[in-house]
Coordinates of C-alpha atoms in Angstrom, one line a residue:
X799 CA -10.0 19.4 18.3
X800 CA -7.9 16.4 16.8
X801 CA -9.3 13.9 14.6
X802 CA -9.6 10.4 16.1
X803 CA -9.7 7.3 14.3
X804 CA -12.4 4.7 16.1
X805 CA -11.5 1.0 16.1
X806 CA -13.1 0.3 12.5
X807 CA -12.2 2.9 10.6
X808 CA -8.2 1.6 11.9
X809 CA -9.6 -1.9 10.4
X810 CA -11.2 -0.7 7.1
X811 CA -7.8 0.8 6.4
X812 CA -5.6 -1.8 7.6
X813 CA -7.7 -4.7 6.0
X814 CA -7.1 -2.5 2.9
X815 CA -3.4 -2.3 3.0
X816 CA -3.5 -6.1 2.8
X817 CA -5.9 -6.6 0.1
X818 CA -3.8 -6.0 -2.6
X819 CA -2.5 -7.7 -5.9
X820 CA 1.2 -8.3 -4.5
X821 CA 0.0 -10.3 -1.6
X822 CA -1.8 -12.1 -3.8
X823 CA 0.8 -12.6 -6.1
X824 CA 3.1 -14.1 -3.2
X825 CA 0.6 -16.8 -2.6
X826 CA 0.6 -17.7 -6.2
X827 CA 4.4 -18.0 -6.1
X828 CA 4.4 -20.1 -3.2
X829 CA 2.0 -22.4 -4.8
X830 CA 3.4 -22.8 -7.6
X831 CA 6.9 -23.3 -6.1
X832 CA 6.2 -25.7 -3.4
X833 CA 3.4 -28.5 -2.2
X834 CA 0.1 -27.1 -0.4
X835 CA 1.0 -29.6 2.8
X836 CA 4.1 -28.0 3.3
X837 CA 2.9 -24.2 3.0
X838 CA 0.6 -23.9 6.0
X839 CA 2.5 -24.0 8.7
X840 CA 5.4 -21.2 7.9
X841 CA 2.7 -19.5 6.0
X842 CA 0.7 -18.7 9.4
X843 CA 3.9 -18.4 11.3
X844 CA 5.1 -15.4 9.3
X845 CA 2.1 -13.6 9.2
X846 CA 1.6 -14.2 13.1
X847 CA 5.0 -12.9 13.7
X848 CA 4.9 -10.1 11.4
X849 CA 1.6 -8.8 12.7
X850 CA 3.0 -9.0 16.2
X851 CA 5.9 -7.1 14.9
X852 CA 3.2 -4.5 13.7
X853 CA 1.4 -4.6 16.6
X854 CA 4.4 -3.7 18.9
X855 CA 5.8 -1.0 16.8
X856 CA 2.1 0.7 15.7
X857 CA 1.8 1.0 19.4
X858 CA 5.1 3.6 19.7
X859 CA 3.2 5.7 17.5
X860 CA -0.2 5.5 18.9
X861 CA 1.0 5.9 22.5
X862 CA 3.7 9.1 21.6
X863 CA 1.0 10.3 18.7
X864 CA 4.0 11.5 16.1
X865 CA 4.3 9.6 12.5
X866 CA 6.4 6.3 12.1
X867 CA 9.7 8.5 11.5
X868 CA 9.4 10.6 14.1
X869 CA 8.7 7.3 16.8
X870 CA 12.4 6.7 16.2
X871 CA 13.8 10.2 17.0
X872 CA 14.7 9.1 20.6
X873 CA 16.0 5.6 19.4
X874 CA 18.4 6.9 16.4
X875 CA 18.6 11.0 16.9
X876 CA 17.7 13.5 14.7
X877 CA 20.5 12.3 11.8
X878 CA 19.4 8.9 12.0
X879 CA 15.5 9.8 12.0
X880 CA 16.4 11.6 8.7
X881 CA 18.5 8.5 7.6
X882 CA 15.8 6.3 8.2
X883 CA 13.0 8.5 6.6
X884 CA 15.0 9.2 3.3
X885 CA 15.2 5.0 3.1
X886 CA 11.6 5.2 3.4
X887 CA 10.5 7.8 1.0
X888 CA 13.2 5.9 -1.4
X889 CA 11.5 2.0 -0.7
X890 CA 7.7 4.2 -0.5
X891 CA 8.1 5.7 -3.9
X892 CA 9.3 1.8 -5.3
X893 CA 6.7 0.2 -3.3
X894 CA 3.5 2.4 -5.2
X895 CA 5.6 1.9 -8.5
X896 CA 5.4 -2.0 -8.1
X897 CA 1.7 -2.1 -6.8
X898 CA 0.5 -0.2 -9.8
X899 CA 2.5 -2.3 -11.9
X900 CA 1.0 -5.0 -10.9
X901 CA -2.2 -3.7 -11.0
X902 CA -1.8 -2.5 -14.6
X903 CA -0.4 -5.7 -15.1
X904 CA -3.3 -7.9 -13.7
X905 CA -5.6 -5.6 -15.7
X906 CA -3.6 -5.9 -19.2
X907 CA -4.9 -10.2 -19.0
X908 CA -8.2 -9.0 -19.2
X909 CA -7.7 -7.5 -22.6
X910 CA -8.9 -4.1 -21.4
X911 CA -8.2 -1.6 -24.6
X912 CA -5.8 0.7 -23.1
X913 CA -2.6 0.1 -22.8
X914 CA -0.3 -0.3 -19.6
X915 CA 1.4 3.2 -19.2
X916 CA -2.0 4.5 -19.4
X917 CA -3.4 2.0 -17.1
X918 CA -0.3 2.9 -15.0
X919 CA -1.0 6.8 -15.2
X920 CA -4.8 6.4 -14.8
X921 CA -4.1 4.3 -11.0
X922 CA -1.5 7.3 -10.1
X923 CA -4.1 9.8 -10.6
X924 CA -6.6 8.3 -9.1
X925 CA -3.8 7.9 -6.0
X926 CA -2.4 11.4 -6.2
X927 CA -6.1 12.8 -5.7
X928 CA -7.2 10.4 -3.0
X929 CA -3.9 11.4 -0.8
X930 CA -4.5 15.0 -1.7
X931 CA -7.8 15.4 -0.3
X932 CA -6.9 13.4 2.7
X933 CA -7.9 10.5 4.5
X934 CA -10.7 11.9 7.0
X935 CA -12.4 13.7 4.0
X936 CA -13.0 11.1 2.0
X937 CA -13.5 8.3 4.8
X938 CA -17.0 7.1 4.2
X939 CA -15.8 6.8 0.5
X940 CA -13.1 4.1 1.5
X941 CA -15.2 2.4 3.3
X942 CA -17.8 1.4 0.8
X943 CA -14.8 0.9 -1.5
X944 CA -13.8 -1.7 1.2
X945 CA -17.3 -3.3 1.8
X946 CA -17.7 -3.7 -2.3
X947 CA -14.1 -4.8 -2.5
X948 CA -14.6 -7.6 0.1
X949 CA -17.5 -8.9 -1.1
X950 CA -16.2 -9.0 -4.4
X951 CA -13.5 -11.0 -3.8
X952 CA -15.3 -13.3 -1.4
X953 CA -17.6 -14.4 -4.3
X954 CA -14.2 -14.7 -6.5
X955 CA -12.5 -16.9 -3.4
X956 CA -15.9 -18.8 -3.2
X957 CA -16.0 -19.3 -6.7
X958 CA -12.6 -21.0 -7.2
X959 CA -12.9 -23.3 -3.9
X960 CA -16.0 -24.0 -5.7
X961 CA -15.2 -25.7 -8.3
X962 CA -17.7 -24.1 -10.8
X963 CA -14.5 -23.3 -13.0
X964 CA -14.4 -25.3 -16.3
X965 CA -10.8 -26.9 -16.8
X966 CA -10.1 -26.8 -12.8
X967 CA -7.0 -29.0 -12.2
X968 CA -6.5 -30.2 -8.6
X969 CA -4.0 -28.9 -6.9
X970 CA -1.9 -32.1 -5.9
X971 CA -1.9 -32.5 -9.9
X972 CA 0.3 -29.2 -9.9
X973 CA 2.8 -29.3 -7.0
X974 CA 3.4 -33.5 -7.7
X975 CA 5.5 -31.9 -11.0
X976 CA 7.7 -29.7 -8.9
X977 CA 11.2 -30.3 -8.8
X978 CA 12.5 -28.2 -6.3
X979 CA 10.1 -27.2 -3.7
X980 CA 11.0 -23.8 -1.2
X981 CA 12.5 -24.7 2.2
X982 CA 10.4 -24.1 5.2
X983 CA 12.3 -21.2 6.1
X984 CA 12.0 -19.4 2.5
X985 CA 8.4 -20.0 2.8
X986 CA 8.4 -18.6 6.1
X987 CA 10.6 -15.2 4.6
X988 CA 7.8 -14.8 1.4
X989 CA 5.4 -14.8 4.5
X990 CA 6.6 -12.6 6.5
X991 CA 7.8 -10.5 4.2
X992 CA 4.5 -8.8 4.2
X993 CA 3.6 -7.7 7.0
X994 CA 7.5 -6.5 7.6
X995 CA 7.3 -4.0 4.5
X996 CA 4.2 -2.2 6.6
X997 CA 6.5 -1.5 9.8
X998 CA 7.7 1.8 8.4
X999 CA 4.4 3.0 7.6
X1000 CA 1.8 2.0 11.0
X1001 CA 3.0 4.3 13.2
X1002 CA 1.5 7.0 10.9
X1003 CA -2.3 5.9 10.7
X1004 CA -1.7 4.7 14.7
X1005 CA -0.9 7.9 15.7
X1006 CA -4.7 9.1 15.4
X1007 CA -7.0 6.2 17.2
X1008 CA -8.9 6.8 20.0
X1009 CA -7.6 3.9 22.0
X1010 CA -3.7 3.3 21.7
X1011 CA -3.6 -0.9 22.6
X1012 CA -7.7 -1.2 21.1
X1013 CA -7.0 0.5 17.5
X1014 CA -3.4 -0.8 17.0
X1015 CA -5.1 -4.2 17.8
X1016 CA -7.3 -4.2 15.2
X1017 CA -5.0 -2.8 12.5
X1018 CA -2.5 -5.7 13.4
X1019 CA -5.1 -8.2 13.3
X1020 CA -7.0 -6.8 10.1
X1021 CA -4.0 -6.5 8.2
X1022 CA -2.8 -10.2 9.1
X1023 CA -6.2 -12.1 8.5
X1024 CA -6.7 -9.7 5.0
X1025 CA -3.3 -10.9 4.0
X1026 CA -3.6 -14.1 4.9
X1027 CA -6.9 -14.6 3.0
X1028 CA -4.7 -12.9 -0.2
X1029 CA -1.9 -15.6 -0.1
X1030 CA -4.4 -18.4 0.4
X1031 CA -6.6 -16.6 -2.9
X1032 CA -3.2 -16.9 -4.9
X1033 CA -2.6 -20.7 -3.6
X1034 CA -6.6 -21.5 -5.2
X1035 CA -5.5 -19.4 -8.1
X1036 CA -2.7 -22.0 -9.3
X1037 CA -5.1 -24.9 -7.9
X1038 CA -7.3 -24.2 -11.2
X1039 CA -4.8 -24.5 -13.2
X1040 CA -3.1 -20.9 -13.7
X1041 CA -0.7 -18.4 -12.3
X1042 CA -2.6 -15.5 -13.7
X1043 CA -4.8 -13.4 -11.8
X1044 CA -6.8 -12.1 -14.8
X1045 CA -6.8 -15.3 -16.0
X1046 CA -8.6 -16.7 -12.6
X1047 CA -11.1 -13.7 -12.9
X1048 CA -12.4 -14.6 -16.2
X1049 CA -12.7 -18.3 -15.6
X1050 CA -14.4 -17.7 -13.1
X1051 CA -17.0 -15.6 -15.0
X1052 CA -16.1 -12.1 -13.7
X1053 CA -14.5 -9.6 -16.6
X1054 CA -16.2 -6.6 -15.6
X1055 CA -16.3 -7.3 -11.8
X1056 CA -12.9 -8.4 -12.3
X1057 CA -11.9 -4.6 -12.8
X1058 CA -13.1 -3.0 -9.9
X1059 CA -11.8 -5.9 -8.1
X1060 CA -7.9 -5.0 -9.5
X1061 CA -8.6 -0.9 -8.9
X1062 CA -9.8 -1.1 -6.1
X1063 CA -7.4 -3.5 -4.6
X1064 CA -4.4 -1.6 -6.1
X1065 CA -6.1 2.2 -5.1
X1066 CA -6.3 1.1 -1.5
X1067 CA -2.9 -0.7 -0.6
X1068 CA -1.2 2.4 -3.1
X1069 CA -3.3 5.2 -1.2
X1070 CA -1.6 4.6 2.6
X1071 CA 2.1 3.8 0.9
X1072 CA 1.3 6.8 -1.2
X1073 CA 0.5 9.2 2.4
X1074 CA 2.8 7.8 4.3
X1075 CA 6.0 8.9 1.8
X1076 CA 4.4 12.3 2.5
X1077 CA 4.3 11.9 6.3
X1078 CA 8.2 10.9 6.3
X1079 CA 9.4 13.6 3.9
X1080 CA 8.1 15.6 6.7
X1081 CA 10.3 14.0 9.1
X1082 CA 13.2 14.9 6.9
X1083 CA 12.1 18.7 6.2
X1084 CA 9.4 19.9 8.5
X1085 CA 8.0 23.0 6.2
X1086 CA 7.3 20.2 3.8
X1087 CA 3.1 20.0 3.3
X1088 CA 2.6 15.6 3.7
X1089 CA 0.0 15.6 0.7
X1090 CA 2.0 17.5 -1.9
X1091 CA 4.7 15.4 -1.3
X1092 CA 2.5 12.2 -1.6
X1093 CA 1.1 13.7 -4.9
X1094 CA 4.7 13.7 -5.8
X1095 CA 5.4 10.2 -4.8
X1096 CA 2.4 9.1 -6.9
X1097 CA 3.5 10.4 -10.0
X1098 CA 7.1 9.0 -9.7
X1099 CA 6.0 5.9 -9.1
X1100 CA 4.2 6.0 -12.2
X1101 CA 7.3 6.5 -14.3
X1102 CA 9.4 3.7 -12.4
X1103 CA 5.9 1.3 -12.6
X1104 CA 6.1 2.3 -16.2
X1105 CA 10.2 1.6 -17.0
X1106 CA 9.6 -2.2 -15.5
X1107 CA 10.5 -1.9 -11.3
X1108 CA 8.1 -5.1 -11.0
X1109 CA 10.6 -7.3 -12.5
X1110 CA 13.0 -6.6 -9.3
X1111 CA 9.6 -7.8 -7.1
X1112 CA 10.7 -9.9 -4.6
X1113 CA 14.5 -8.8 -4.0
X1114 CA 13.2 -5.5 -3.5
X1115 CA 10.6 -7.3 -0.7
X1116 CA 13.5 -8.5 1.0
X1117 CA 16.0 -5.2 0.6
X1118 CA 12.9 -3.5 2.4
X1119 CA 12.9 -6.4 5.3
X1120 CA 16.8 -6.0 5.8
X1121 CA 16.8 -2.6 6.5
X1122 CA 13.3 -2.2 8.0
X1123 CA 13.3 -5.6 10.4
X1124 CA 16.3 -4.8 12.3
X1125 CA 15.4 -1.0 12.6
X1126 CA 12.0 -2.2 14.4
X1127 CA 13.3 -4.6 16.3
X1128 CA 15.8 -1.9 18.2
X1129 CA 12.9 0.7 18.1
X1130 CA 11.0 -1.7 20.2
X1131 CA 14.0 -2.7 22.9
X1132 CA 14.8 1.2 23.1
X1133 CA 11.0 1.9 23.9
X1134 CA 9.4 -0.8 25.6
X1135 CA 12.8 -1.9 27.6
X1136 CA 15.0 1.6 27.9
X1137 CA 11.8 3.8 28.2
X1138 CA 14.5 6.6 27.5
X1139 CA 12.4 9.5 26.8
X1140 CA 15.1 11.9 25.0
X1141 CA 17.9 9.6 24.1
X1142 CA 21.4 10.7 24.0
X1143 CA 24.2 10.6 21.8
X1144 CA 26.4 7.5 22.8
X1145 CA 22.9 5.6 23.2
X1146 CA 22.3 6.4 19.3
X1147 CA 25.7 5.6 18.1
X1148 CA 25.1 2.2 19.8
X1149 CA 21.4 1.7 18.1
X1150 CA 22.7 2.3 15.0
X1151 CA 25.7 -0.1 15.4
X1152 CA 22.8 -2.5 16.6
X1153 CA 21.0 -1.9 13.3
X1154 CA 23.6 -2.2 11.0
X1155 CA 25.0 -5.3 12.5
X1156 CA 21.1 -6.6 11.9
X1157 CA 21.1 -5.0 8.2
X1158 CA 24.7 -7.1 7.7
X1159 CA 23.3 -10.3 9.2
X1160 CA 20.3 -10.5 6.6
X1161 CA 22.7 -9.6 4.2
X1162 CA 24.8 -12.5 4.3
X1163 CA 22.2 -15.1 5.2
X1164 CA 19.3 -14.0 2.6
X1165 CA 20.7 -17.0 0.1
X1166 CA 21.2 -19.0 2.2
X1167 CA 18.3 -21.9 2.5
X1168 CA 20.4 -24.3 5.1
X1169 CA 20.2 -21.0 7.9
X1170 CA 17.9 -22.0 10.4
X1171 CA 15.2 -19.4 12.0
X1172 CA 15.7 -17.4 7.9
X1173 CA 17.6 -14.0 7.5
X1174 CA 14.7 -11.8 9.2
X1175 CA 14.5 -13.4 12.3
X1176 CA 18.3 -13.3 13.1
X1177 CA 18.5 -9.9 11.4
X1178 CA 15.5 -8.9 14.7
X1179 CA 17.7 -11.1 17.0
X1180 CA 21.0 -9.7 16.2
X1181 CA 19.8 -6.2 16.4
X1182 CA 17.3 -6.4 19.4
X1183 CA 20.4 -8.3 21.7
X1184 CA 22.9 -5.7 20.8
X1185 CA 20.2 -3.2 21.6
X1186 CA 19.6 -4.8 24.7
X1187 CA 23.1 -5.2 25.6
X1188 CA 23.9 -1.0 25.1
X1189 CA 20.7 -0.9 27.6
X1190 CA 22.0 -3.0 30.3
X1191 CA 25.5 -1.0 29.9
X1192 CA 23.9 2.3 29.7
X1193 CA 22.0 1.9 33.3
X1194 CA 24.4 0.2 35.1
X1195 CA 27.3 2.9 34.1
X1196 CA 25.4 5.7 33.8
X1197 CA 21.8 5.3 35.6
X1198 CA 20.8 9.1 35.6
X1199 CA 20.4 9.0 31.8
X1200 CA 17.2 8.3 31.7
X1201 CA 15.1 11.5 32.3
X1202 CA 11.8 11.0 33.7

């Protein structure tokens, strides 16, 4: 019998993902870059639009129950399934690397006596275990990790809203200095951003619930408030005063706590990137056992975490969103619109002209703050209308395609 994943063990994990030092770190840049009024508004809109994005492409997965590589085999063929898997093993393996980074990193301000590589090798062990015994073995474990990791940072979140920080500065007195504040549409790209960076990697915990449209719900919607409530902790973070996350933590009284606050937070975002490089190299080589490989990805991410990857942060956030975005977006037309089952090879030449053309848009519009609507959401445009398009040609010229 298969192992089913119920609606809250899909939000315990997804809540997880999102709960994380780097989202946390994004709010703090936004703060400190911009004032709070003008924040809100393409702070929610990106996070509303990127967990649709997630809802709509965890639900390929969860409704044709194969990993988040294989979901795009009918889209792109077999050579661009493998294309698009070996881009995700690549941005996987970078993505651990810069979470334990910053995790080590967050750790190092609270003058813990080890040093950062072996902070950095202690989180990739702890990693490379977790994905080797497996999700369903050690599920009750994540979930008290969750429950003590939530209410941990709830009393850190309560503490800085508080105001029972010595030194608190307001945050008006912060953002009145700032020169040059982000545009709207930046704002909206650090937002989104997120949520975007997760597509790759939903269809492979999807795949399992019980209830296709009920469990990919409640990952989307986890995953968006969690990270929501991590921007918002980095925007109180800079309202005392500070753009440093161990810094925060022992203001606000918690060193010790403050620990399991940044492992546990690092462990559980690092764990599903971590299984989820496994579950693509398998899309790439099918012989190839999804845990050893993660095991693998843990301890290469360690080196790169260790060489100084988290200083190429947030261009690396939007390299992931150029090639990622536009990929979704034709995923989705080619399922939800073509319904073509089996795909053919004109129809994947075409997606992958669709893609590109996406990929090229965000490209040349990524520096550019006077572009309306921001580089992700004409990348999805771009690509989902030529997508679209190579639909309406394929069934009005050749209407058999489609086998039922």
């Amino acid at each position: 019998m298969e192992n089913r994943t119920g609606l809250f063990s899909n939000g315990v994990i997804w809540f997880g993902v999102a709960v994380s030092v780097s989202e946390i770190e994004a709010g703090i840049q936004l703060a400190s870059s911009s004032p709070i009024d003008s924040i809100w508004l393409p702070l929610v809109l990106g996070h509303i639009i990127g967990g649709i994005l997630l809802f709509f492409t965890g639900l390929v997965g969860a409704r044709l129950r194969v990993n988040a590589m294989e979901t795009i085999k009918s889209t792109f063929g077999s050579f661009g399934s493998k294309f698009f898997s070996s881009l995700n093993v690549m941005q996987l393996i970078a993505w651990v690397a810069v979470l334990n980074a910053q995790g080590a990193a967050a750790m190092m301000g609270l003058n813990l006596p080890i040093s950062f590589t072996l902070t950095c090798i202690i989180l990739s062990l702890i990693i490379a275990i977790w994905v080797y015994v497996g999700l369903y073995h050690l599920s009750k474990v994540t979930t008290v990790m969750m429950v003590v990791l939530t209410i941990l940072l709830a009393i850190l979140s309560f503490k800085l809203l508080g105001g029972d920080i010595s030194n608190a500065l307001p945050i008006a007195s912060i953002t009145s200095a700032k020169s040059t504040a982000l545009s709207f549409w930046n704002i909206f790209e650090i937002s989104i951003a997120m949520p975007i960076s997760w597509l790759p990697v939903i269809s492979d915990y999807t795949k399992d619930v019980e209830n296709p449209i009920n469990g990919t719900m409640i990952s989307a919607v986890a995953y968006t408030i969690a990270s929501l409530w991590m921007y918002i902790l980095g925007m109180q973070i800079v309202g005392i005063g500070t753009t440093s996350i161990a810094q925060s933590i022992l203001m606000a009284g918690l060193g010790a706590t403050g620990v399991i606050i940044l492992v546990l937070s690092t462990v559980t975002s690092n764990f599903v990137a971590a299984n989820s490089a496994g579950e693509s190299a398998k899309a790439i080589v099918n012989k190839i056992n999804p845990r050893i490989a993660g095991v693998v990805v843990s301890i290469l991410s360690c080196v790169l975490a260790i060489s100084g990857i988290m200083d190429h942060y947030i261009g690396f956030l939007y390299l992931i969103a150029s090639v990622f975005a536009p990929m979704a977006a034709v995923l989705l037309v080619s399922f939800f619109i073509s319904k073509e089952e089996t795909g053919n090879a004109r129809t994947w030449y075409w997606n992958m002209f669709a893609w590109f053309a996406g990929f090229i848009v965000y490209q040349l519009t990524v520096g550019l703050d006077s572009i309306p609507l921001g580089p992700t959401l004409l990348a999805i445009i771009v690509s989902a209308a030529l997508a679209y398009i190579g639909v309406l040609v394929k069934n009005r010229s050749q209407p058999n395609l489609i086998e039922s």
